[in-house]
XYZ file of C-alpha atoms in Angstrom:
467
model
C -32.190 -33.919 53.842
C -32.904 -37.587 54.449
C -32.869 -39.512 57.695
C -33.535 -43.240 57.566
C -35.004 -42.779 54.051
C -37.415 -40.136 55.376
C -37.388 -36.710 53.670
C -36.888 -33.603 55.806
C -37.667 -30.052 54.732
C -36.635 -26.897 56.547
C -35.752 -23.248 56.103
C -32.169 -22.014 55.960
C -33.029 -18.532 57.206
C -35.573 -15.715 57.054
C -36.154 -12.239 55.699
C -37.348 -9.367 57.876
C -38.805 -6.424 55.965
C -40.318 -3.108 56.962
C -43.864 -1.957 56.373
C -43.140 -1.085 52.733
C -42.285 -4.750 52.161
C -39.273 -3.831 50.060
C -37.031 -6.871 49.725
C -34.113 -4.707 48.639
C -33.770 -3.329 52.172
C -34.756 -6.493 54.002
C -32.784 -7.905 56.884
C -31.372 -11.326 56.036
C -30.803 -13.834 58.833
C -29.300 -17.327 58.674
C -30.356 -19.949 61.206
C -27.385 -21.279 63.182
C -29.193 -24.078 64.990
C -31.258 -26.918 63.539
C -33.538 -28.743 65.967
C -34.664 -32.264 64.992
C -37.775 -33.823 66.493
C -37.703 -37.579 65.897
C -40.604 -39.926 66.581
C -39.640 -43.530 67.250
C -41.318 -46.824 68.031
C -39.007 -49.281 69.808
C -35.893 -49.338 67.624
C -37.480 -47.945 64.428
C -37.672 -44.340 63.226
C -41.265 -43.282 62.448
C -41.099 -39.579 61.552
C -38.714 -36.617 61.536
C -39.400 -32.865 61.776
C -37.172 -29.786 61.686
C -37.615 -26.743 63.905
C -35.549 -23.554 63.807
C -34.804 -21.237 66.726
C -35.485 -17.670 65.482
C -33.202 -16.265 68.190
C -30.093 -18.229 67.197
C -29.329 -16.457 63.925
C -26.532 -14.602 62.135
C -27.126 -11.311 60.326
C -26.119 -11.598 56.656
C -27.604 -8.314 55.486
C -24.213 -6.730 54.869
C -22.082 -8.178 52.083
C -19.111 -9.297 54.146
C -17.464 -12.527 55.199
C -18.895 -14.129 58.342
C -17.328 -16.945 60.354
C -19.702 -18.964 62.516
C -20.429 -22.398 63.944
C -23.558 -24.408 63.156
C -25.180 -26.479 65.876
C -27.991 -28.979 66.039
C -30.110 -30.547 68.739
C -32.342 -33.621 68.812
C -35.480 -34.442 70.756
C -36.615 -38.083 70.781
C -40.314 -38.762 71.279
C -41.878 -42.201 71.544
C -44.984 -42.926 69.456
C -47.445 -45.796 68.911
C -47.453 -45.526 65.101
C -46.222 -48.848 63.644
C -43.239 -48.889 61.329
C -45.343 -50.257 58.439
C -47.482 -47.090 58.382
C -44.780 -44.469 58.625
C -44.869 -43.762 54.874
C -48.628 -43.490 54.499
C -48.695 -39.712 54.696
C -46.122 -39.485 51.893
C -47.952 -42.013 49.718
C -51.290 -40.278 50.139
C -50.009 -36.984 48.744
C -49.980 -38.358 45.182
C -53.411 -39.950 45.685
C -55.272 -36.723 46.501
C -58.493 -36.164 44.577
C -57.240 -33.335 42.368
C -54.132 -35.333 41.436
C -56.163 -38.434 40.628
C -58.522 -36.415 38.436
C -55.577 -35.250 36.349
C -54.190 -38.785 36.085
C -57.529 -40.235 34.999
C -58.003 -37.421 32.510
C -54.633 -38.357 31.064
C -55.669 -42.009 30.784
C -58.991 -41.127 29.113
C -57.186 -38.866 26.663
C -54.742 -41.648 25.860
C -57.527 -44.230 25.464
C -59.323 -41.970 22.980
C -56.094 -41.739 21.003
C -55.812 -45.540 21.004
C -59.433 -45.953 19.855
C -58.962 -43.499 17.009
C -55.792 -45.261 15.901
C -57.473 -48.648 16.169
C -60.288 -47.478 13.915
C -57.787 -45.931 11.533
C -55.791 -49.153 11.356
C -58.956 -51.225 10.871
C -59.905 -49.038 7.913
C -56.458 -49.601 6.418
C -56.683 -53.366 6.800
C -60.187 -53.402 5.300
C -58.854 -51.368 2.388
C -56.036 -53.871 1.905
C -58.476 -56.776 1.844
C -60.738 -54.886 -0.534
C -57.851 -54.312 -2.922
C -56.973 -57.996 -2.728
C -60.523 -58.969 -3.655
C -60.579 -56.407 -6.463
C -57.342 -57.790 -7.881
C -58.594 -61.376 -8.030
C -62.151 -60.515 -9.106
C -62.714 -59.867 -12.840
C -64.769 -56.738 -12.471
C -64.862 -53.394 -14.227
C -64.082 -51.647 -10.959
C -60.824 -53.526 -10.612
C -58.836 -50.577 -11.881
C -60.305 -47.976 -9.551
C -57.774 -48.338 -6.761
C -54.689 -49.555 -8.598
C -52.521 -46.813 -7.172
C -53.175 -48.153 -3.664
C -52.012 -51.660 -4.550
C -48.435 -50.540 -5.119
C -47.252 -52.554 -2.134
C -47.902 -55.746 -4.110
C -45.498 -54.615 -6.840
C -42.507 -54.640 -4.453
C -43.004 -58.164 -3.109
C -39.561 -59.071 -4.442
C -37.821 -56.329 -2.428
C -39.818 -55.822 0.751
C -37.939 -58.584 2.589
C -34.519 -57.470 1.371
C -32.239 -57.275 4.411
C -31.363 -53.758 5.613
C -28.033 -52.032 5.358
C -25.804 -52.047 8.446
C -27.535 -55.205 9.587
C -25.075 -55.776 12.462
C -25.982 -52.374 13.940
C -29.662 -53.069 13.300
C -29.537 -56.445 15.062
C -27.610 -54.956 18.010
C -30.201 -52.183 18.395
C -32.997 -54.775 18.406
C -31.136 -56.813 21.031
C -30.657 -53.840 23.372
C -34.252 -52.741 22.786
C -35.517 -56.192 23.776
C -33.379 -56.129 26.925
C -34.591 -52.663 27.954
C -38.201 -53.682 27.332
C -37.723 -56.678 29.660
C -36.014 -54.418 32.207
C -38.967 -51.992 32.261
C -41.472 -54.845 32.678
C -39.533 -56.253 35.658
C -39.276 -52.781 37.243
C -43.043 -52.352 36.915
C -43.627 -55.761 38.515
C -41.492 -54.796 41.513
C -43.163 -51.397 41.779
C -46.676 -52.853 41.659
C -45.924 -55.229 44.547
C -44.683 -52.314 46.679
C -40.904 -52.729 46.632
C -40.190 -49.081 45.747
C -41.758 -47.166 48.600
C -41.428 -43.369 48.527
C -37.931 -41.963 48.760
C -36.264 -45.374 48.799
C -34.304 -44.430 45.732
C -31.435 -46.685 46.679
C -33.597 -49.769 46.131
C -34.745 -48.431 42.763
C -31.239 -47.790 41.429
C -29.999 -51.102 42.823
C -32.842 -52.914 41.066
C -32.009 -51.132 37.797
C -28.364 -52.220 37.936
C -29.058 -55.814 38.988
C -31.913 -56.428 36.519
C -29.947 -54.816 33.680
C -27.056 -57.168 34.428
C -29.280 -60.251 34.630
C -31.162 -59.442 31.415
C -28.041 -58.950 29.293
C -28.459 -62.525 28.084
C -31.713 -61.457 26.414
C -29.839 -58.769 24.487
C -27.185 -61.251 23.362
C -29.721 -63.869 22.302
C -32.035 -61.437 20.474
C -29.203 -59.709 18.639
C -27.316 -62.858 17.625
C -30.392 -64.852 16.589
C -31.742 -62.014 14.430
C -28.275 -61.307 13.031
C -27.848 -64.887 11.850
C -31.457 -64.932 10.682
C -30.596 -62.191 8.159
C -27.400 -63.943 7.009
C -24.924 -62.412 9.438
C -21.500 -64.036 9.784
C -19.354 -62.393 12.494
C -20.892 -63.269 15.865
C -18.052 -61.668 17.863
C -18.705 -58.341 16.156
C -22.408 -58.430 16.932
C -21.785 -59.215 20.615
C -19.241 -56.401 21.022
C -21.624 -54.002 19.297
C -24.559 -55.147 21.420
C -22.573 -54.842 24.647
C -21.394 -51.300 23.888
C -24.330 -49.749 22.000
C -26.125 -48.619 25.166
C -23.658 -49.192 27.994
C -20.889 -47.317 26.120
C -22.664 -43.918 26.002
C -24.006 -44.563 29.501
C -20.485 -45.187 30.851
C -19.067 -42.067 29.160
C -21.913 -39.923 30.494
C -21.550 -41.326 34.010
C -17.768 -40.781 33.980
C -18.174 -37.146 32.990
C -20.974 -36.393 35.455
C -19.260 -38.176 38.341
C -16.125 -36.131 37.634
C -18.231 -32.962 37.745
C -19.763 -34.055 41.068
C -16.296 -34.739 42.516
C -15.074 -31.327 41.353
C -18.029 -29.678 43.111
C -17.507 -31.786 46.287
C -21.062 -33.052 45.919
C -22.532 -36.085 47.654
C -24.003 -37.026 44.252
C -20.576 -38.418 43.357
C -20.429 -42.189 43.748
C -17.585 -43.397 45.983
C -14.784 -45.494 44.507
C -15.991 -48.652 46.254
C -19.458 -48.412 44.691
C -17.927 -47.849 41.262
C -15.777 -50.966 41.688
C -18.857 -53.021 42.683
C -20.674 -51.871 39.529
C -17.589 -52.691 37.446
C -17.393 -56.190 38.967
C -21.087 -56.761 38.225
C -20.511 -55.746 34.611
C -17.400 -57.955 34.345
C -18.621 -61.053 36.183
C -22.347 -61.012 35.370
C -23.273 -58.785 32.437
C -20.519 -59.783 30.004
C -20.704 -63.581 30.581
C -24.498 -63.576 30.261
C -24.227 -61.506 27.082
C -21.806 -64.033 25.578
C -23.915 -67.009 26.655
C -27.026 -65.414 25.182
C -25.152 -64.684 21.972
C -23.938 -68.273 21.672
C -27.469 -69.559 22.264
C -28.821 -67.175 19.621
C -26.090 -68.176 17.167
C -26.870 -71.870 17.619
C -30.635 -71.438 17.318
C -30.230 -71.268 13.510
C -33.788 -70.137 12.896
C -34.609 -68.957 9.386
C -36.161 -65.623 8.505
C -39.792 -66.250 7.567
C -40.363 -64.340 4.340
C -43.654 -65.073 2.523
C -42.178 -63.997 -0.822
C -38.798 -64.446 -2.446
C -36.354 -61.572 -2.798
C -35.185 -60.501 -6.255
C -31.514 -60.468 -7.075
C -31.419 -56.749 -7.886
C -33.288 -54.100 -5.864
C -36.164 -52.225 -7.440
C -35.724 -48.492 -7.942
C -37.628 -46.405 -5.412
C -39.780 -43.691 -7.040
C -39.414 -40.022 -6.205
C -41.419 -39.391 -3.023
C -43.018 -36.277 -1.576
C -41.359 -34.403 1.279
C -43.915 -35.620 3.805
C -42.861 -39.206 3.059
C -39.251 -38.541 4.060
C -37.728 -40.176 7.123
C -37.623 -37.005 9.246
C -41.221 -36.062 8.440
C -42.492 -39.533 9.299
C -40.431 -39.588 12.499
C -42.114 -36.333 13.527
C -45.571 -37.798 12.861
C -44.738 -41.135 14.504
C -43.320 -39.564 17.658
C -45.955 -36.907 18.271
C -48.962 -39.202 18.816
C -47.323 -41.526 21.409
C -45.845 -38.497 23.156
C -49.259 -36.803 23.325
C -50.576 -39.908 25.108
C -47.998 -39.681 27.923
C -47.032 -36.021 28.275
C -49.404 -35.348 31.215
C -47.847 -38.182 33.202
C -44.356 -37.026 32.264
C -44.713 -33.896 34.406
C -45.389 -35.921 37.564
C -42.516 -38.275 36.839
C -40.094 -35.406 36.232
C -41.313 -33.578 39.345
C -40.694 -36.732 41.377
C -37.271 -37.588 39.957
C -35.889 -34.044 39.707
C -38.012 -32.315 42.331
C -39.517 -32.920 45.763
C -42.863 -34.404 44.787
C -43.750 -38.019 45.520
C -45.032 -40.458 42.894
C -46.605 -43.715 44.029
C -49.407 -44.397 41.521
C -47.505 -47.101 39.655
C -50.706 -48.803 38.468
C -51.721 -45.703 36.490
C -48.175 -45.382 35.188
C -48.285 -49.000 33.994
C -51.550 -48.341 32.134
C -49.968 -45.327 30.444
C -46.976 -47.484 29.470
C -49.250 -50.101 27.870
C -51.059 -47.344 25.971
C -47.683 -45.986 24.830
C -46.749 -49.393 23.398
C -50.093 -49.786 21.618
C -49.995 -46.301 20.072
C -46.378 -46.782 18.967
C -47.195 -50.105 17.313
C -50.326 -48.799 15.548
C -48.673 -45.637 14.253
C -45.738 -47.615 12.862
C -48.012 -50.133 11.143
C -49.958 -47.307 9.481
C -46.822 -45.462 8.331
C -45.256 -48.700 7.077
C -48.358 -49.415 5.000
C -48.265 -45.954 3.414
C -44.551 -46.361 2.720
C -45.062 -49.713 1.006
C -48.074 -48.368 -0.919
C -45.713 -45.727 -2.356
C -43.435 -48.621 -3.502
C -40.702 -47.695 -1.027
C -39.335 -51.051 0.148
C -36.687 -49.706 2.583
C -38.960 -49.925 5.608
C -36.686 -51.738 8.083
C -34.699 -48.808 9.424
C -37.627 -46.442 8.825
C -39.930 -48.387 11.144
C -37.236 -48.552 13.852
C -36.495 -44.816 13.663
C -40.195 -43.887 13.628
C -40.869 -46.089 16.643
C -38.000 -44.613 18.626
C -38.748 -40.997 17.695
C -40.898 -40.683 20.845
C -37.629 -40.671 22.813
C -36.605 -37.514 20.915
C -39.903 -35.843 21.839
C -39.328 -36.750 25.497
C -35.895 -35.118 25.348
C -37.493 -32.036 23.816
C -39.877 -31.992 26.789
C -36.791 -32.089 29.051
C -35.722 -28.718 27.673
C -39.195 -27.285 28.304
C -39.302 -28.712 31.836
C -35.861 -27.333 32.668
C -36.753 -23.812 31.524
C -40.375 -23.521 32.637
C -40.998 -26.010 35.452
C -37.765 -26.532 37.372
C -35.668 -24.359 39.655
C -32.373 -25.907 38.566
C -29.449 -23.714 37.606
C -25.672 -23.858 37.402
C -23.353 -26.131 35.468
C -23.622 -29.160 37.752
C -27.411 -29.327 37.905
C -27.724 -28.618 34.176
C -25.191 -31.282 33.216
C -26.756 -33.869 35.531
C -30.264 -33.203 34.233
C -29.501 -33.205 30.516
C -26.814 -35.891 30.772
C -28.849 -38.551 32.541
C -32.053 -37.651 30.686
C -30.163 -38.115 27.418
C -29.309 -41.677 28.484
C -32.910 -42.370 29.535
C -34.351 -40.971 26.293
C -31.779 -42.949 24.294
C -32.958 -46.088 26.089
C -36.574 -45.233 25.218
C -35.494 -44.685 21.611
C -34.020 -48.189 21.399
C -36.911 -49.856 23.249
C -39.745 -48.183 21.341
C -37.840 -48.559 18.075
C -37.775 -52.308 18.682
C -41.517 -52.292 19.408
C -42.217 -50.314 16.223
C -40.132 -52.613 14.021
C -41.583 -55.821 15.500
C -45.137 -54.541 14.957
C -44.339 -53.515 11.379
C -42.675 -56.873 10.677
C -45.776 -58.782 11.838
C -47.984 -56.550 9.662
C -45.778 -56.858 6.550
C -45.580 -60.631 6.879
C -49.351 -60.820 7.269
C -50.279 -58.782 4.192
C -47.767 -60.530 1.908
C -48.852 -63.909 3.198
C -52.468 -63.117 2.401
C -51.893 -62.635 -1.339
C -50.228 -64.774 -3.974
C -47.464 -62.766 -5.553
C -46.466 -64.008 -8.991
């Protein structure tokens, strides 16, 4: 239970067994009275404890219906502990030495991954420059690495706009908005706004910041859409506004209906739902439209170092490991391996009773996640272009977002092996809301992967003169 945002744990009853310790013949008792001991300082609650009276119980050993009344009692005790320090004991639990050792081990493991990828990417770039020098140097060794210079042969197709460009631009817009949302949430967490168990402030911040950043989604989507010769700005705004919030709304509607059917306090009241709807109507939608109009009027041109041919070049037959699914598996595994240790603590805090307050370490892990995602996508994009496959736009987005699929796979492992959840309501809540979160990560990291690949592709084609 919670009292004044303070967590309270207590037992519902007790087992009494004989000397053989056989639970099949144990006496089962349910506590009828709950005694609260509350520490206060002036008009502020400092701490809360639960005590049970072992004599006020009901025997539930026999399988029969029992009618009873529950009672509670409260004892108020004055204390000198200031209100500002009442959460210290909860915050310190996640800062214990053995927990910190695991967190730092996770960071070191992630940093090693980043260093290896950095060296790998540096070798690729040096190879690219070497090939450029070989091409423009009349030397006998100029033909040694011709197969690796295949990316130069597709200079007339590499900047060909992708198919379904309205959907692509909308996904980039939502990804940019979610990236901004995460950065703002981290800023608030690092300054101490989200103290332990104040989940109301966290969810309120998510809703408000998402509404205020919708203009970023509209601007990013519309500006990129018109940059790649888009025409229908109304279509792109409707698609941007519904690409993430649409599935989120459908999932919330279903899960809230389930909570109402189970008479659960997890169901949001009608008044709260109306407030969220008014925020979406009066804040999110107008800002989305304003951002879209600003992006439409920016009229910036797509910076392509080489011209695009009229007809697309035929893509050669590629090996199975160069397919989209195989590259998504490779691109998602490395970023996921950099964050999976931290994922357990986050899941245990959100879906369990543990407390997570080390937001600085979490922010470092997030930065590492972005770096690994960008590096992996740049490397895979280079190999794709070297194989003369010029359809890299959607590939880089899907490879960048594939980490979200790995996180959802971890959800299934956590539910089976690490959690105590069961029943239709808990299962639907866990997998429903985690699907929305992983979908958001897919869009955000997909945007990061594409932007990194776009910078790399522009750089290498700007560095050579393509005839």
